[in-house]
GROMACS .gro file of C-alpha atoms in nm:
model
  137
    1MET     CA    1  -0.651   1.852   0.845
    2ALA     CA    2  -0.382   1.863   1.116
    3GLU     CA    3  -0.221   1.532   1.019
    4LYS     CA    4  -0.146   1.671   0.672
    5GLU     CA    5   0.052   1.971   0.798
    6GLU     CA    6   0.413   1.978   0.677
    7ALA     CA    7   0.325   1.732   0.400
    8ILE     CA    8   0.505   1.685   0.071
    9VAL     CA    9   0.223   1.671  -0.187
   10LYS     CA   10   0.223   1.575  -0.555
   11LYS     CA   11  -0.091   1.652  -0.754
   12ASP     CA   12  -0.077   1.441  -1.071
   13HIS     CA   13  -0.042   1.076  -1.168
   14GLN     CA   14   0.322   1.071  -1.284
   15ASP     CA   15   0.465   1.280  -0.997
   16GLY     CA   16   0.244   1.102  -0.743
   17MET     CA   17   0.351   0.757  -0.864
   18GLN     CA   18   0.719   0.855  -0.857
   19MET     CA   19   0.684   0.984  -0.501
   20ALA     CA   20   0.489   0.677  -0.381
   21VAL     CA   21   0.743   0.437  -0.534
   22SER     CA   22   1.038   0.632  -0.391
   23PHE     CA   23   0.888   0.612  -0.040
   24LEU     CA   24   0.816   0.239  -0.077
   25GLU     CA   25   1.181   0.191  -0.176
   26GLU     CA   26   1.312   0.415   0.105
   27PHE     CA   27   1.115   0.220   0.368
   28GLY     CA   28   1.215  -0.124   0.235
   29LEU     CA   29   0.875  -0.215   0.091
   30PRO     CA   30   0.813  -0.386  -0.247
   31LEU     CA   31   0.777  -0.138  -0.532
   32ARG     CA   32   0.458  -0.296  -0.676
   33LEU     CA   33   0.281  -0.321  -0.340
   34LEU     CA   34   0.038  -0.047  -0.442
   35PRO     CA   35  -0.035  -0.081  -0.817
   36LEU     CA   36  -0.208   0.256  -0.848
   37ALA     CA   37  -0.412   0.390  -1.140
   38ASP     CA   38  -0.522   0.745  -1.225
   39VAL     CA   39  -0.361   0.906  -0.921
   40ILE     CA   40  -0.491   1.253  -0.835
   41GLU     CA   41  -0.275   1.323  -0.529
   42VAL     CA   42  -0.008   1.163  -0.311
   43GLY     CA   43   0.101   1.316   0.018
   44PHE     CA   44   0.353   1.225   0.285
   45VAL     CA   45   0.437   1.373   0.625
   46ARG     CA   46   0.791   1.262   0.711
   47SER     CA   47   0.768   1.349   1.084
   48THR     CA   48   0.475   1.108   1.142
   49GLY     CA   49   0.500   0.867   0.846
   50TYR     CA   50   0.142   0.955   0.744
   51MET     CA   51   0.080   0.894   0.372
   52TRP     CA   52  -0.230   0.931   0.160
   53ILE     CA   53  -0.316   0.852  -0.199
   54LEU     CA   54  -0.620   0.977  -0.390
   55GLN     CA   55  -0.723   0.807  -0.716
   56LYS     CA   56  -0.998   0.885  -0.965
   57LYS     CA   57  -1.171   0.551  -0.912
   58LYS     CA   58  -1.162   0.228  -0.714
   59PHE     CA   59  -1.006  -0.066  -0.897
   60LYS     CA   60  -0.912  -0.431  -0.850
   61HIS     CA   61  -0.572  -0.582  -0.922
   62ASN     CA   62  -0.478  -0.950  -0.930
   63PHE     CA   63  -0.125  -1.032  -0.815
   64LYS     CA   64  -0.071  -1.321  -1.056
   65MET     CA   65   0.225  -1.489  -0.884
   66ILE     CA   66   0.012  -1.557  -0.575
   67SER     CA   67  -0.338  -1.550  -0.734
   68LYS     CA   68  -0.444  -1.278  -0.492
   69PRO     CA   69  -0.708  -1.024  -0.601
   70MET     CA   70  -0.696  -0.695  -0.412
   71SER     CA   71  -0.919  -0.391  -0.420
   72PHE     CA   72  -0.782  -0.035  -0.398
   73TYR     CA   73  -1.027   0.241  -0.307
   74THR     CA   74  -1.025   0.604  -0.423
   75GLU     CA   75  -0.864   0.709  -0.094
   76ILE     CA   76  -0.584   0.507   0.067
   77THR     CA   77  -0.426   0.620   0.393
   78ASP     CA   78  -0.158   0.467   0.614
   79TYR     CA   79   0.143   0.524   0.835
   80VAL     CA   80   0.476   0.404   0.694
   81GLU     CA   81   0.781   0.290   0.890
   82LYS     CA   82   1.084   0.083   0.792
   83LYS     CA   83   0.943  -0.243   0.641
   84TRP     CA   84   0.599  -0.170   0.791
   85ILE     CA   85   0.267  -0.015   0.689
   86LYS     CA   86   0.015   0.027   0.968
   87LYS     CA   87  -0.332   0.176   1.013
   88LEU     CA   88  -0.390   0.105   0.644
   89LYS     CA   89  -0.731   0.206   0.508
   90GLY     CA   90  -0.868   0.171   0.156
   91VAL     CA   91  -0.721  -0.170   0.063
   92LYS     CA   92  -0.899  -0.507   0.072
   93ALA     CA   93  -0.782  -0.857  -0.021
   94LYS     CA   94  -1.010  -1.139  -0.131
   95GLU     CA   95  -1.024  -1.436   0.105
   96LEU     CA   96  -1.262  -1.710  -0.007
   97MET     CA   97  -1.591  -1.521  -0.063
   98LEU     CA   98  -1.506  -1.220   0.158
   99TRP     CA   99  -1.313  -0.897   0.107
  100PRO     CA  100  -1.165  -0.814   0.451
  101PRO     CA  101  -0.980  -0.483   0.485
  102VAL     CA  102  -0.602  -0.505   0.508
  103SER     CA  103  -0.489  -0.309   0.815
  104GLN     CA  104  -0.113  -0.380   0.830
  105ILE     CA  105   0.163  -0.498   0.600
  106SER     CA  106   0.510  -0.598   0.715
  107VAL     CA  107   0.819  -0.729   0.539
  108ASP     CA  108   1.050  -0.977   0.715
  109ASP     CA  109   1.424  -0.931   0.696
  110PRO     CA  110   1.639  -1.195   0.528
  111PRO     CA  111   1.669  -1.490   0.524
  112THR     CA  112   1.290  -1.540   0.489
  113ILE     CA  113   1.206  -1.232   0.280
  114LYS     CA  114   0.832  -1.280   0.326
  115ILE     CA  115   0.557  -1.020   0.336
  116GLN     CA  116   0.263  -1.043   0.576
  117PHE     CA  117  -0.081  -0.893   0.532
  118MET     CA  118  -0.294  -0.856   0.846
  119SER     CA  119  -0.663  -0.770   0.867
  120LEU     CA  120  -0.861  -0.625   1.155
  121ALA     CA  121  -1.043  -0.959   1.167
  122GLY     CA  122  -0.716  -1.128   1.267
  123ILE     CA  123  -0.649  -1.291   0.929
  124ILE     CA  124  -0.275  -1.310   0.857
  125LYS     CA  125  -0.145  -1.418   0.517
  126THR     CA  126   0.222  -1.456   0.426
  127PHE     CA  127   0.359  -1.445   0.071
  128PRO     CA  128   0.698  -1.427  -0.100
  129VAL     CA  129   0.798  -1.061  -0.129
  130GLU     CA  130   0.885  -1.118  -0.499
  131ALA     CA  131   0.511  -1.129  -0.577
  132PHE     CA  132   0.506  -0.752  -0.516
  133ALA     CA  133   0.859  -0.660  -0.623
  134GLY     CA  134   0.828  -0.544  -0.982
  135GLY     CA  135   0.660  -0.566  -1.319
  136ARG     CA  136   0.281  -0.564  -1.350
  137GLY     CA  137   0.222  -0.882  -1.150
   0.00000   0.00000   0.00000
């Protein structure tokens, strides 16, 4: 695949998690934004910001601080920029009875320090960035 040329790739859970977390930190995104499990591969192309994550199975995670269940598929792809994830695929967030796909995530600069999730359906939700900052929550 052409978009994966020149990629840095890690092929196991521990190395993949370390790489994913280091890129989240480098781009000013909360470290627990993607609570991954059983990672098979993580890749990143610095020239384009393209990142992909492969996991053994789909799973759901509830961010307790904001009572927000999210679903993470076996393949997650996106483009990362400073405080911004765009063209996100493989992540859904529960809204009422629906699970719309999350297509973009952005982090505001201080003083607000909020994080916004946007779906292709036009749904925008804003939360405190601390809900995704650390721990298992």
